[in-house]
JSON list of C-alpha atoms in Angstrom, two decimals:
[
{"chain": "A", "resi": 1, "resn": "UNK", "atom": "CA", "xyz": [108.07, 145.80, 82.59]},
{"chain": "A", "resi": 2, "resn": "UNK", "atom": "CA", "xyz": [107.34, 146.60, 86.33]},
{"chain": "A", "resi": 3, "resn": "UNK", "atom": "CA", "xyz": [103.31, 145.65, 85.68]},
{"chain": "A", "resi": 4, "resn": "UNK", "atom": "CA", "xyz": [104.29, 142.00, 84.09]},
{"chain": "A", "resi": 5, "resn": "UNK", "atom": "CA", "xyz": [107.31, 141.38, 87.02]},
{"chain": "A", "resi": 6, "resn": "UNK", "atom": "CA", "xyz": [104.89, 142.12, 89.69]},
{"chain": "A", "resi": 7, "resn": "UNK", "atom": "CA", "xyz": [102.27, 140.36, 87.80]},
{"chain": "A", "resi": 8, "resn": "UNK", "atom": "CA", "xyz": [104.12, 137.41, 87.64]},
{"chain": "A", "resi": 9, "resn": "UNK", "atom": "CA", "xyz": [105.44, 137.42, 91.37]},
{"chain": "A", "resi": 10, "resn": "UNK", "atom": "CA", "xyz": [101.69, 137.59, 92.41]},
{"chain": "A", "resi": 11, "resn": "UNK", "atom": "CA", "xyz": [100.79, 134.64, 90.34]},
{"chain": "A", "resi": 12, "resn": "UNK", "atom": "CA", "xyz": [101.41, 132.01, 92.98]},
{"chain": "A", "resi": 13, "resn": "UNK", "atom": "CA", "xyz": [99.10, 133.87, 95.30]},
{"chain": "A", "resi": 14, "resn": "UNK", "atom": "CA", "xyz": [96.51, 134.08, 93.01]},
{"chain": "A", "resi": 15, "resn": "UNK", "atom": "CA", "xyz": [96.14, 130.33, 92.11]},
{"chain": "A", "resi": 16, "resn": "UNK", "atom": "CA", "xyz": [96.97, 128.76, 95.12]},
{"chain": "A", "resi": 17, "resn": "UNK", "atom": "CA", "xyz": [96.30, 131.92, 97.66]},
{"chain": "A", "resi": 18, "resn": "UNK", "atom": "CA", "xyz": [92.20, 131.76, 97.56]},
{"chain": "A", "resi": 19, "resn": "UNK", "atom": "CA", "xyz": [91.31, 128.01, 95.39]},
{"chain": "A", "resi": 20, "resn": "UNK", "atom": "CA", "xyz": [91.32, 125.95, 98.60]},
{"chain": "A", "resi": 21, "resn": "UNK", "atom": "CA", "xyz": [89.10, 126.36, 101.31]},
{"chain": "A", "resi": 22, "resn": "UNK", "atom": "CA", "xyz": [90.42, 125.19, 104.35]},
{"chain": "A", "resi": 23, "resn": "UNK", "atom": "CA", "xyz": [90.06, 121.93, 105.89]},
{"chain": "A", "resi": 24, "resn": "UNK", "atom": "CA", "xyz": [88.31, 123.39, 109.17]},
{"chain": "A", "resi": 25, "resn": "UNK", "atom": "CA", "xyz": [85.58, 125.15, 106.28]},
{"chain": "A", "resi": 26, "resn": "UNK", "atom": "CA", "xyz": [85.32, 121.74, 104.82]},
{"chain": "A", "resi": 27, "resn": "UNK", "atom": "CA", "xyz": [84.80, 119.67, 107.64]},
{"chain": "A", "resi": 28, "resn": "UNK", "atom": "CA", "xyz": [81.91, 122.13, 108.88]},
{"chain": "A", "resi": 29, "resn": "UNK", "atom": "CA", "xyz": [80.21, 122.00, 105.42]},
{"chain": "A", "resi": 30, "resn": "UNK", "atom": "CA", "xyz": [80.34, 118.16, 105.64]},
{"chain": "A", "resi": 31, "resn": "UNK", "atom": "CA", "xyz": [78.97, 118.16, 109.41]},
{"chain": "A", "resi": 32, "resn": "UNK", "atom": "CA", "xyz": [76.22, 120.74, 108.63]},
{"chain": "A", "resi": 33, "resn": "UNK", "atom": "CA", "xyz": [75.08, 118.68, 105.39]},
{"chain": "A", "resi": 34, "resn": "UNK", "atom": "CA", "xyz": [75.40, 115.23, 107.08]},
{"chain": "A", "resi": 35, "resn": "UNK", "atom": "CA", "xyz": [73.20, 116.94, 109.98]},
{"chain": "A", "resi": 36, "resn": "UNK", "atom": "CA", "xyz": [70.70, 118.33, 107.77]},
{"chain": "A", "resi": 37, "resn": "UNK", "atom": "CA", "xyz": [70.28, 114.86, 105.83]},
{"chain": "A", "resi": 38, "resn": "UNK", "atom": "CA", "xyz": [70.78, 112.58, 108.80]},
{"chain": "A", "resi": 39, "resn": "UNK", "atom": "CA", "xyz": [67.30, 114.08, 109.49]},
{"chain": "A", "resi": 40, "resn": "UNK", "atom": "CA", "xyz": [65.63, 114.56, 106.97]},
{"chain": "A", "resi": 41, "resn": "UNK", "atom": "CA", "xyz": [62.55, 111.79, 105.20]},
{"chain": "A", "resi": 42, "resn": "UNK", "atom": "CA", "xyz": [63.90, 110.53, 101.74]},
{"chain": "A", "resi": 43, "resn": "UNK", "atom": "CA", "xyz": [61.36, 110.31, 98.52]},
{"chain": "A", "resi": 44, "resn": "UNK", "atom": "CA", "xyz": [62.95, 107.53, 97.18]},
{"chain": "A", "resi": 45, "resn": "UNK", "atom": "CA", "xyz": [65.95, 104.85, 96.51]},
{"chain": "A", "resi": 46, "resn": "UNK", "atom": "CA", "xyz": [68.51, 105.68, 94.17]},
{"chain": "A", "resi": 47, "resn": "UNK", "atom": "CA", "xyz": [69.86, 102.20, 92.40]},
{"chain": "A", "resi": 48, "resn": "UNK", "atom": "CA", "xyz": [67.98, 100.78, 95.95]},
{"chain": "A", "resi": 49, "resn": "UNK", "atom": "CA", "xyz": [71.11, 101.84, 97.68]},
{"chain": "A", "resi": 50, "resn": "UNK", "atom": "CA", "xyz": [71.38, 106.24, 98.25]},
{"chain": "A", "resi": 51, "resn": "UNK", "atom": "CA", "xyz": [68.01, 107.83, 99.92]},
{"chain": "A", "resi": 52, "resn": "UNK", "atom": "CA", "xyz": [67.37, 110.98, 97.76]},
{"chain": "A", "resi": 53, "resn": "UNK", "atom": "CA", "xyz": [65.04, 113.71, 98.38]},
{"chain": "A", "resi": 54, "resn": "UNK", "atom": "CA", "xyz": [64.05, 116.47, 95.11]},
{"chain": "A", "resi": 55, "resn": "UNK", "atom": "CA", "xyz": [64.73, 120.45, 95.93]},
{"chain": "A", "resi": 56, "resn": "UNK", "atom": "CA", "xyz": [63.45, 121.76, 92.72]},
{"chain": "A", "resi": 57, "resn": "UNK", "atom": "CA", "xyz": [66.26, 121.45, 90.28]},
{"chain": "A", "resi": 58, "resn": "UNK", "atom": "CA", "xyz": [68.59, 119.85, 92.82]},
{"chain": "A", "resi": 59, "resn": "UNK", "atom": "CA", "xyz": [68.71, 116.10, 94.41]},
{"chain": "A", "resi": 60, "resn": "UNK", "atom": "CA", "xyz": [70.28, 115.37, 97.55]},
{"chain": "A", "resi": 61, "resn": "UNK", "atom": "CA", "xyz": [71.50, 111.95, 97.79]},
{"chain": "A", "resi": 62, "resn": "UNK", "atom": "CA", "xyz": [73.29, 110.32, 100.96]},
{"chain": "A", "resi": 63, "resn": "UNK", "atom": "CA", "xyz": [74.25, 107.08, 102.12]},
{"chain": "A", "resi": 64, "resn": "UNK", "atom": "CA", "xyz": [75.48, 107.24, 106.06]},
{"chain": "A", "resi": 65, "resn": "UNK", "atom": "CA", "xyz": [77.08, 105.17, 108.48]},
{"chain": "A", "resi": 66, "resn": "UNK", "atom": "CA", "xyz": [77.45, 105.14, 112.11]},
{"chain": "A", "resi": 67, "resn": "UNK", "atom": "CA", "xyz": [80.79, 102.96, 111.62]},
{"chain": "A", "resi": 68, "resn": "UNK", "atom": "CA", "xyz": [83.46, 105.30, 110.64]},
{"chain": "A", "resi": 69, "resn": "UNK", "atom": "CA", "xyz": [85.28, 103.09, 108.38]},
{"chain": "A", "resi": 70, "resn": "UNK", "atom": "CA", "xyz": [82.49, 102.64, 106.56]},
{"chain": "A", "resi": 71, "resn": "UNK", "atom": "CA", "xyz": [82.01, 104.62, 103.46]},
{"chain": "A", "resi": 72, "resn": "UNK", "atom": "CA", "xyz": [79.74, 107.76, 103.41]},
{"chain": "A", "resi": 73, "resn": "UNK", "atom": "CA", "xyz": [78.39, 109.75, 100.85]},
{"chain": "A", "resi": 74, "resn": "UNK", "atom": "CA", "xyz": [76.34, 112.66, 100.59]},
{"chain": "A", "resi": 75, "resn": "UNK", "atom": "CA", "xyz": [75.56, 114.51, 96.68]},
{"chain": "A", "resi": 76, "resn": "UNK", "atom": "CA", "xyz": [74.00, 116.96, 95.30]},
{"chain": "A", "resi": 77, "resn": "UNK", "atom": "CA", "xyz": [73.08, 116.35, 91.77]},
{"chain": "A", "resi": 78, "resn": "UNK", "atom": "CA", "xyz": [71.59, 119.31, 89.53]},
{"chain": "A", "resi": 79, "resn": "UNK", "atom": "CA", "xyz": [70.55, 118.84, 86.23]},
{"chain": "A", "resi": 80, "resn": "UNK", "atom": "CA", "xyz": [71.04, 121.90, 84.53]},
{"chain": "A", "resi": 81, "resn": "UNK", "atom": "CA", "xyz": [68.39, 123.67, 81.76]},
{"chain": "A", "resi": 82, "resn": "UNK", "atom": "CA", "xyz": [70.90, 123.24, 79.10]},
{"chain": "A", "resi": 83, "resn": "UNK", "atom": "CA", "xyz": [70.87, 118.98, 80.02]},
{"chain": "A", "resi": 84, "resn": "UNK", "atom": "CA", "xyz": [74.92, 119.30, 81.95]},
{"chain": "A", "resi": 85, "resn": "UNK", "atom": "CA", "xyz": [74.70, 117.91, 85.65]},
{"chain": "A", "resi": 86, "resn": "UNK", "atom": "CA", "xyz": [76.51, 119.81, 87.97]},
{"chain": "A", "resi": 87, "resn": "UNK", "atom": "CA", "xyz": [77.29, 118.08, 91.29]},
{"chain": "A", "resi": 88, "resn": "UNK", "atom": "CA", "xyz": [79.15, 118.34, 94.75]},
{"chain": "A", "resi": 89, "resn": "UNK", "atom": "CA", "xyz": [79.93, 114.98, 96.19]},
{"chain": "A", "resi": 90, "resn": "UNK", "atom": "CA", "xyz": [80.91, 114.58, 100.02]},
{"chain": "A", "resi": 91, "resn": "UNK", "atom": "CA", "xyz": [82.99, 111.11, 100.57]},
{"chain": "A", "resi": 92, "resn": "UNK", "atom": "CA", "xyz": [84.33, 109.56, 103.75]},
{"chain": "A", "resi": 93, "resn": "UNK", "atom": "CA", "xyz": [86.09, 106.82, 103.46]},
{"chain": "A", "resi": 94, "resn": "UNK", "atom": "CA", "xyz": [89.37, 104.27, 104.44]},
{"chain": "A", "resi": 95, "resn": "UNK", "atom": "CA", "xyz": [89.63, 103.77, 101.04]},
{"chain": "A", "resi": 96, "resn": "UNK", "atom": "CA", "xyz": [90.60, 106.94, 99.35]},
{"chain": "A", "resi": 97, "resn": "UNK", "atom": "CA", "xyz": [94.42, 107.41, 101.61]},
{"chain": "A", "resi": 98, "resn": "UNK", "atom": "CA", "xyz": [95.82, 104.09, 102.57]},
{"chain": "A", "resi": 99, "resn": "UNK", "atom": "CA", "xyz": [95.61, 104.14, 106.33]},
{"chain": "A", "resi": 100, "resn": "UNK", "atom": "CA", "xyz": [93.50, 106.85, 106.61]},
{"chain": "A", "resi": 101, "resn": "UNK", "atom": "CA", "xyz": [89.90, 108.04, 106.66]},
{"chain": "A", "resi": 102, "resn": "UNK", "atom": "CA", "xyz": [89.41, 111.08, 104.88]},
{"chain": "A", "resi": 103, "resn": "UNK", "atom": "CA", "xyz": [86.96, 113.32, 103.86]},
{"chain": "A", "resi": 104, "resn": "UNK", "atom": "CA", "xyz": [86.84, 114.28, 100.07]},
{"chain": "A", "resi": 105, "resn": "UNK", "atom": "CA", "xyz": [84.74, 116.69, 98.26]},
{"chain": "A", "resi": 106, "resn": "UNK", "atom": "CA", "xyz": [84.10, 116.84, 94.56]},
{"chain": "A", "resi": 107, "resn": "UNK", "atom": "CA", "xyz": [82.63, 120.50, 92.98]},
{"chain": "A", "resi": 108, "resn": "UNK", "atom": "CA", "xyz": [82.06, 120.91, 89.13]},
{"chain": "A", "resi": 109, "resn": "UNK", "atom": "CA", "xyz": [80.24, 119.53, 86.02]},
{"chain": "A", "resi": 110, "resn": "UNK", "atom": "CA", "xyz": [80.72, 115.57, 84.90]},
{"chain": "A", "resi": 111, "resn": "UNK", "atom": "CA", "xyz": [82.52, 114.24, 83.77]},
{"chain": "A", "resi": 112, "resn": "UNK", "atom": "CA", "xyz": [84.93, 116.62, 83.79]},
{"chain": "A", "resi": 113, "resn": "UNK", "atom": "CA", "xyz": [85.70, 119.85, 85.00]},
{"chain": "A", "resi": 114, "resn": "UNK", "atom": "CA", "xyz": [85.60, 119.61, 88.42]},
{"chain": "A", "resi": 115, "resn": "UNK", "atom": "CA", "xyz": [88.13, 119.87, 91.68]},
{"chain": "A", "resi": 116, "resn": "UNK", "atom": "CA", "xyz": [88.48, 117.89, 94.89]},
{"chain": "A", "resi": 117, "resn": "UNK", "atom": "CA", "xyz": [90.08, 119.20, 98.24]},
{"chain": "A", "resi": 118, "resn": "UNK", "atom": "CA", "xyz": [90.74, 116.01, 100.51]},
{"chain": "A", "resi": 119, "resn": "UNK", "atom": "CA", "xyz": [91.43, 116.59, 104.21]},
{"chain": "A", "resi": 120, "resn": "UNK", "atom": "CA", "xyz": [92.49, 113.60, 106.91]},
{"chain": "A", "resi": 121, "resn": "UNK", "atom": "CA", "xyz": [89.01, 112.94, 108.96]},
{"chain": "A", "resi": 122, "resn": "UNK", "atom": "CA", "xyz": [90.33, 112.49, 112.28]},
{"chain": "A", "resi": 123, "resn": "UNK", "atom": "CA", "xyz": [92.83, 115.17, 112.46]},
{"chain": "A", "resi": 124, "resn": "UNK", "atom": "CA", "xyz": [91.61, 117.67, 109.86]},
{"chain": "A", "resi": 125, "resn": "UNK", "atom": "CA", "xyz": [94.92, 117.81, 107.97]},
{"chain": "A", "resi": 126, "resn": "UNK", "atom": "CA", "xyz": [94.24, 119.17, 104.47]},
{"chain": "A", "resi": 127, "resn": "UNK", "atom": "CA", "xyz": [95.95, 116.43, 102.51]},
{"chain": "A", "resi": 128, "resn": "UNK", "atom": "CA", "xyz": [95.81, 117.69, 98.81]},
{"chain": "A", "resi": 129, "resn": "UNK", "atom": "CA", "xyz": [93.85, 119.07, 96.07]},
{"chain": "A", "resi": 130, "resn": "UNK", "atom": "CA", "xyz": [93.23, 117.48, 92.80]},
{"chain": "A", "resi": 131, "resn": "UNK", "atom": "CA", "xyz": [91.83, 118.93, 89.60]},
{"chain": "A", "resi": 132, "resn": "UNK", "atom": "CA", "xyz": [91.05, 122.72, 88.46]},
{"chain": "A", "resi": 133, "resn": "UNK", "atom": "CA", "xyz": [88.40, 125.34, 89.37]},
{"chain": "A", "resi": 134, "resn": "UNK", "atom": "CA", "xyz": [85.97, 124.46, 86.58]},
{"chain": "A", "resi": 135, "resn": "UNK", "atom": "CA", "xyz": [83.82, 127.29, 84.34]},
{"chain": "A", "resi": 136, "resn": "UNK", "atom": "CA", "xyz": [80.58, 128.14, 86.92]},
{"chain": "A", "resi": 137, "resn": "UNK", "atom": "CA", "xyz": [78.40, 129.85, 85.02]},
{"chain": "A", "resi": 138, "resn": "UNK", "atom": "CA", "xyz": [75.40, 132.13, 87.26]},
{"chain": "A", "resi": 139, "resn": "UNK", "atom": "CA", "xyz": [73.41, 129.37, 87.61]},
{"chain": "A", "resi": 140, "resn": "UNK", "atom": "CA", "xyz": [76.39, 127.14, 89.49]},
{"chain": "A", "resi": 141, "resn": "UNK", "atom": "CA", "xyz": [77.44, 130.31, 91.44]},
{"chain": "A", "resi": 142, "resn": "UNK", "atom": "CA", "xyz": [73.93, 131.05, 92.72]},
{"chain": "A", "resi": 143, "resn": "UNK", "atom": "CA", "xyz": [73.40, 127.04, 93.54]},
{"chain": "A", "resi": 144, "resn": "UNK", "atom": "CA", "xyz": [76.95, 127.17, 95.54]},
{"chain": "A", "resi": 145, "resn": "UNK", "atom": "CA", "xyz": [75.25, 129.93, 97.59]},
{"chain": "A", "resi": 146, "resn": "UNK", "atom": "CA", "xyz": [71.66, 128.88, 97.88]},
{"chain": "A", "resi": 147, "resn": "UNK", "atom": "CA", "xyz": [73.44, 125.55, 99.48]},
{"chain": "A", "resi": 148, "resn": "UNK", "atom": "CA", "xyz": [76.47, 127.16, 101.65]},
{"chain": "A", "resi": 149, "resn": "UNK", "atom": "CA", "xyz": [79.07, 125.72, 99.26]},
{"chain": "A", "resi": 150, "resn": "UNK", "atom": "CA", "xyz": [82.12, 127.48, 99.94]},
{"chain": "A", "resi": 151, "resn": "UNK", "atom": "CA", "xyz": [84.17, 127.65, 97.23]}
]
């Protein structure tokens, strides 16, 4: 009876203690990844509207803006041996919080599966998370680690 009361008392701490990483973290990722692509040549148009550039297994598309009301994107896109597309999509935008620009990140397999954490651009406030920790399997763990996902 003492293992399931203290089970369930540490409950909270385990769902909520660890699944969100922080809005500093987030903001970092997004800078480091908007750096990175900001510079980089693309290989082609996606849709003749993202630049994309081929890693192997993974594409890195991006669509960036100097205006900061302007909506920017920047996705990875990994098509997985078994034919599932795994993805982490970076979006800034007005459009997301009314009044707001924020910075949203999607992580998981589509269609479904997958979380967002969404923190407020221009002061960092972590606004929310939507979603679940979807199933990674080794592959999507060592992809969130080749990258410098944290997660």
């Amino acid at each position: 009876m003492k293992s399931l009361v203290l089970m369930l008392a540490m409950l909270p701490a385990l769902v909520f203690g660890y699944s969100n990483p922080d809005a500093k973290t987030l903001m970092n990722e997004y800078q480091e990844f908007r750096s990175m692509v900001s510079n980089m040549e693309h290989d082609y148009l996606v849709g003749g509207w993202y630049k994309a550039k081929d890693f192997g297994d993974t594409t890195v598309m991006w669509l960036l803006s100097d205006d900061l009301t302007d909506r920017e994107v920047i996705r990875f896109f990994r098509k997985k041996d078994d034919g599932s597309v795994f993805t982490v999509t970076y979006h800034r935008s007005d459009y997301i919080v009314d009044g707001r620009i924020v910075l949203r990140r999607f992580v998981g397999p589509e269609p479904t599966g997958w979380i967002n954490h969404t923190i407020d651009f221009e002061t960092g406030e972590h606004l929310g998370s939507q979603g679940w920790w979807p199933f990674f399997d080794e592959s999507d763990h060592d992809f969130m680690k080749k990258w410098g996902f944290h997660y």
